[in-house]
Amino acid sequence: MADGDGRQRRAFIGSFTAAGGPGIVTAAVAPVTGALTLLGSLDDLPDPSYLALAPDGNTLYAVSETAEGAVAAYRVTGKRPEPAGRPVPVGAGPTHLGLYDGHVLTADYGSGSVTAVPLRPDGTLAGPASGVLRHSGSGPHTLRQQGPHAHQVQADPSGRWAVSVDLGTDSVHVCTLTDGTPHPHRTIALRPGSGPRHLAFHPDGTHAYVLNELTPSLTVCRWDAAEGLLKPLTEVQVLPAAPAGDAYPSGVVVSPDGRFVWTATRGEDVLSTFAVTGDALRLVATVPCGGHWPRAIAEADGFLYAANERSGDVTWFALDQETGLPRRAGAVRVPAASCVVFA
């Protein structure tokens, strides 16, 4: 695995420092095998649970998933990223972030909001936050849906829209930015009590898959980039049978060629593989995630990586090119691991 300049690829791993995690971990990615070798870590930011890279790969962004909430930027140099300025306060308990229209957007789970922080031309944060969009509403789940809980935010493939997923209100919000402030375009309601957590777009730009946390399922949707419209089509279960205990889906990834979708489910601790045919998904099989409590998954160069929070490791799997099924290939120790991204 090498980048366009022939350099070995790097992976960056987020973790919960409050649970003993080392902060932001840098790893080298081996060619051919996909194996990770830890290079160093940086613990200057509390609970950097989710990370994202600038398109040029030179700047790394991290949320601080704390009650106060913050976002930070780092220069990607040497064996570990270097802080690029001070963290900028955002909403409470941010769980995700994405880049959109010259800004970093954070999904603030605790405050049920999306916060926009402007970027300088060099990719560093120009903070403070320039605007906030607060979601509203609730859902039927008495413990988890008493109010809005934005869990993910990202740009759509066309770059025209920002899309945020709200677990607390069973909804997906489509918005734009005006003078640095997120403004709602439309809100799409999903099945009450489903608890949507994350969304992944198909590379064809016309489909999206919403992973539901409170009921272990995927909602298959059509995406109209011209209208900024998400249309739910059908819902499929991510497990072959009703779970015996806890089952909380966490991550969803679409293969670069669009033939497969993978999900992770905590509690059951499995990875599910789906085959894609038009508007339909077919569950092929589930395999153990190689640890406990897979909080996030990522695909890179024919390998699938799972950040297993409670067992404190990142496992990787070689992906069968014909079936899409993952085969466990190795693991590395990262306490309280929460996500993996690749430069």
Short mmCIF file of C-alpha atoms in Angstrom, two decimals, residues 67-270:
data_model
loop_
_atom_site.label_atom_id
_atom_site.label_comp_id
_atom_site.label_asym_id
_atom_site.label_seq_id
_atom_site.Cartn_x
_atom_site.Cartn_y
_atom_site.Cartn_z
CA ALA A 67 -19.13 17.00 27.46
CA GLU A 68 -17.62 20.32 26.34
CA GLY A 69 -16.82 19.16 22.80
CA ALA A 70 -14.07 20.38 20.47
CA VAL A 71 -12.44 19.82 17.09
CA ALA A 72 -8.69 19.95 16.44
CA ALA A 73 -6.43 19.98 13.37
CA TYR A 74 -3.01 18.31 12.95
CA ARG A 75 -0.28 18.39 10.35
CA VAL A 76 0.56 14.93 9.09
CA THR A 77 4.33 14.72 9.41
CA GLY A 78 6.86 12.23 10.76
CA LYS A 79 5.80 9.37 13.00
CA ARG A 80 2.86 11.21 14.50
CA PRO A 81 0.66 14.20 13.63
CA GLU A 82 1.65 17.61 14.98
CA PRO A 83 -0.97 19.99 16.43
CA ALA A 84 -1.84 22.86 14.08
CA GLY A 85 -3.31 25.47 16.39
CA ARG A 86 -5.67 25.25 19.34
CA PRO A 87 -8.80 23.07 19.42
CA VAL A 88 -12.04 24.92 18.65
CA PRO A 89 -15.11 24.43 20.87
CA VAL A 90 -18.17 22.86 19.20
CA GLY A 91 -21.34 21.23 20.56
CA ALA A 92 -21.52 18.66 23.36
CA GLY A 93 -20.25 15.14 22.78
CA PRO A 94 -19.25 15.29 19.09
CA THR A 95 -19.11 11.80 17.58
CA HIS A 96 -18.26 12.48 13.93
CA LEU A 97 -16.95 15.12 11.55
CA GLY A 98 -16.73 15.77 7.84
CA LEU A 99 -15.39 18.36 5.40
CA TYR A 100 -17.82 20.49 3.42
CA ASP A 101 -17.63 23.80 1.56
CA GLY A 102 -14.44 25.08 3.21
CA HIS A 103 -15.52 24.04 6.70
CA VAL A 104 -15.28 21.19 9.15
CA LEU A 105 -18.73 20.07 10.27
CA THR A 106 -19.15 18.18 13.54
CA ALA A 107 -22.08 15.98 14.56
CA ASP A 108 -22.71 16.83 18.20
CA TYR A 109 -24.48 13.89 19.80
CA GLY A 110 -24.99 15.46 23.22
CA SER A 111 -26.46 18.73 22.00
CA GLY A 112 -28.20 17.30 18.93
CA SER A 113 -26.57 19.77 16.58
CA VAL A 114 -24.25 20.25 13.61
CA THR A 115 -21.49 22.83 14.10
CA ALA A 116 -19.52 24.48 11.27
CA VAL A 117 -15.90 25.61 11.79
CA PRO A 118 -14.24 27.51 8.91
CA LEU A 119 -10.92 26.41 7.43
CA ARG A 120 -8.00 28.52 6.25
CA PRO A 121 -6.59 27.83 2.76
CA ASP A 122 -3.81 25.77 4.37
CA GLY A 123 -6.39 23.47 5.99
CA THR A 124 -6.00 24.69 9.58
CA LEU A 125 -8.97 25.76 11.67
CA ALA A 126 -9.90 29.42 11.32
CA GLY A 127 -12.33 29.17 14.30
CA PRO A 128 -14.30 29.96 16.25
CA ALA A 129 -17.35 28.11 14.98
CA SER A 130 -19.22 30.09 12.34
CA GLY A 131 -22.67 28.56 12.83
CA VAL A 132 -24.78 25.84 14.39
CA LEU A 133 -27.81 23.91 13.16
CA ARG A 134 -29.81 22.45 16.05
CA HIS A 135 -31.99 19.45 15.33
CA SER A 136 -35.32 19.05 17.13
CA GLY A 137 -37.71 16.25 17.98
CA SER A 138 -37.63 12.89 19.74
CA GLY A 139 -38.43 9.22 19.18
CA PRO A 140 -40.26 6.33 20.85
CA HIS A 141 -37.21 4.80 22.56
CA THR A 142 -37.56 6.17 26.10
CA LEU A 143 -33.87 5.95 27.03
CA ARG A 144 -32.11 6.89 23.80
CA GLN A 145 -34.56 9.17 21.98
CA GLN A 146 -35.69 11.78 24.47
CA GLY A 147 -34.24 14.45 22.19
CA PRO A 148 -32.07 14.91 19.09
CA HIS A 149 -28.70 13.13 18.88
CA ALA A 150 -26.75 13.97 15.72
CA HIS A 151 -24.39 11.03 15.19
CA GLN A 152 -22.78 11.59 11.78
CA VAL A 153 -22.29 14.35 9.24
CA GLN A 154 -20.67 14.28 5.78
CA ALA A 155 -20.82 15.80 2.33
CA ASP A 156 -22.75 13.92 -0.34
CA PRO A 157 -20.76 12.61 -3.35
CA SER A 158 -21.68 15.63 -5.47
CA GLY A 159 -20.36 18.04 -2.84
CA ARG A 160 -23.56 20.09 -3.06
CA TRP A 161 -25.08 19.01 0.24
CA ALA A 162 -24.17 18.13 3.81
CA VAL A 163 -26.06 15.18 5.26
CA SER A 164 -26.44 14.51 8.98
CA VAL A 165 -27.89 11.42 10.64
CA ASP A 166 -29.84 11.85 13.89
CA LEU A 167 -30.30 8.82 16.13
CA GLY A 168 -32.60 10.61 18.57
CA THR A 169 -35.20 11.73 16.04
CA ASP A 170 -35.13 8.88 13.48
CA SER A 171 -34.23 11.30 10.73
CA VAL A 172 -31.66 12.36 8.15
CA HIS A 173 -31.10 16.08 7.61
CA VAL A 174 -29.90 17.64 4.37
CA CYS A 175 -28.42 21.13 4.66
CA THR A 176 -26.25 23.74 2.98
CA LEU A 177 -23.99 26.52 4.29
CA THR A 178 -24.81 30.21 4.02
CA ASP A 179 -22.19 32.60 5.39
CA GLY A 180 -20.74 29.74 7.42
CA THR A 181 -24.02 28.74 9.03
CA PRO A 182 -25.71 25.39 8.27
CA HIS A 183 -29.23 25.89 6.93
CA PRO A 184 -31.80 23.08 6.59
CA HIS A 185 -32.84 22.03 3.10
CA ARG A 186 -35.07 19.10 4.01
CA THR A 187 -35.53 16.43 6.69
CA ILE A 188 -36.22 12.78 5.81
CA ALA A 189 -38.10 10.70 8.39
CA LEU A 190 -37.11 7.07 8.88
CA ARG A 191 -38.99 4.31 10.71
CA PRO A 192 -39.82 5.39 14.29
CA GLY A 193 -37.51 3.74 16.80
CA SER A 194 -34.93 2.63 14.24
CA GLY A 195 -32.26 4.94 15.66
CA PRO A 196 -30.20 5.79 12.54
CA ARG A 197 -26.49 6.10 13.35
CA HIS A 198 -24.41 6.29 10.15
CA LEU A 199 -24.95 6.61 6.40
CA ALA A 200 -22.73 5.47 3.53
CA PHE A 201 -23.16 6.50 -0.11
CA HIS A 202 -22.81 4.08 -3.00
CA PRO A 203 -20.13 5.13 -5.52
CA ASP A 204 -22.82 5.48 -8.19
CA GLY A 205 -24.00 8.57 -6.31
CA THR A 206 -27.66 7.49 -6.51
CA HIS A 207 -27.96 5.16 -3.52
CA ALA A 208 -27.24 5.40 0.20
CA TYR A 209 -27.43 2.98 3.11
CA VAL A 210 -28.48 4.14 6.57
CA LEU A 211 -27.32 1.90 9.43
CA ASN A 212 -29.76 1.77 12.32
CA GLU A 213 -28.43 1.29 15.85
CA LEU A 214 -31.58 0.70 17.89
CA THR A 215 -32.87 -2.01 15.55
CA PRO A 216 -30.09 -3.95 13.79
CA SER A 217 -30.93 -3.05 10.21
CA LEU A 218 -29.94 -1.12 7.09
CA THR A 219 -32.32 1.24 5.32
CA VAL A 220 -31.68 1.23 1.57
CA CYS A 221 -32.32 4.64 0.01
CA ARG A 222 -32.26 6.41 -3.33
CA TRP A 223 -30.28 9.65 -3.37
CA ASP A 224 -31.16 12.49 -5.72
CA ALA A 225 -28.21 14.90 -5.72
CA ALA A 226 -30.01 17.40 -7.95
CA GLU A 227 -32.84 17.81 -5.43
CA GLY A 228 -30.96 16.94 -2.24
CA LEU A 229 -33.53 14.23 -1.58
CA LEU A 230 -33.09 10.91 0.22
CA LYS A 231 -35.88 8.41 -0.46
CA PRO A 232 -36.09 5.30 1.78
CA LEU A 233 -36.87 2.17 -0.26
CA THR A 234 -36.56 -0.87 1.99
CA GLU A 235 -35.06 -2.08 5.25
CA VAL A 236 -32.94 -5.23 5.64
CA GLN A 237 -31.67 -6.94 8.78
CA VAL A 238 -27.91 -6.96 9.38
CA LEU A 239 -28.03 -10.27 11.30
CA PRO A 240 -29.25 -13.66 10.01
CA ALA A 241 -31.38 -14.26 13.13
CA ALA A 242 -32.76 -12.33 16.08
CA PRO A 243 -29.90 -11.51 18.49
CA ALA A 244 -29.75 -13.38 21.79
CA GLY A 245 -28.41 -10.33 23.64
CA ASP A 246 -27.11 -6.86 22.87
CA ALA A 247 -26.84 -5.97 19.19
CA TYR A 248 -25.95 -2.39 18.32
CA PRO A 249 -24.81 -1.75 14.74
CA SER A 250 -22.01 0.80 14.55
CA GLY A 251 -20.34 1.18 11.15
CA VAL A 252 -21.21 0.80 7.47
CA VAL A 253 -18.85 0.78 4.47
CA VAL A 254 -19.45 0.37 0.72
CA SER A 255 -16.79 -1.25 -1.46
CA PRO A 256 -15.10 1.08 -3.98
CA ASP A 257 -16.63 -0.90 -6.88
CA GLY A 258 -20.09 -0.76 -5.29
CA ARG A 259 -20.59 -4.55 -5.27
CA PHE A 260 -20.59 -5.02 -1.49
CA VAL A 261 -21.67 -3.36 1.73
CA TRP A 262 -20.17 -4.24 5.12
CA THR A 263 -21.53 -3.48 8.57
CA ALA A 264 -20.27 -4.00 12.12
CA THR A 265 -22.51 -4.89 15.06
CA ARG A 266 -21.44 -4.50 18.67
CA GLY A 267 -22.54 -7.06 21.25
CA GLU A 268 -22.90 -9.73 18.59
CA ASP A 269 -19.36 -8.64 17.60
CA VAL A 270 -19.73 -9.55 13.95
#
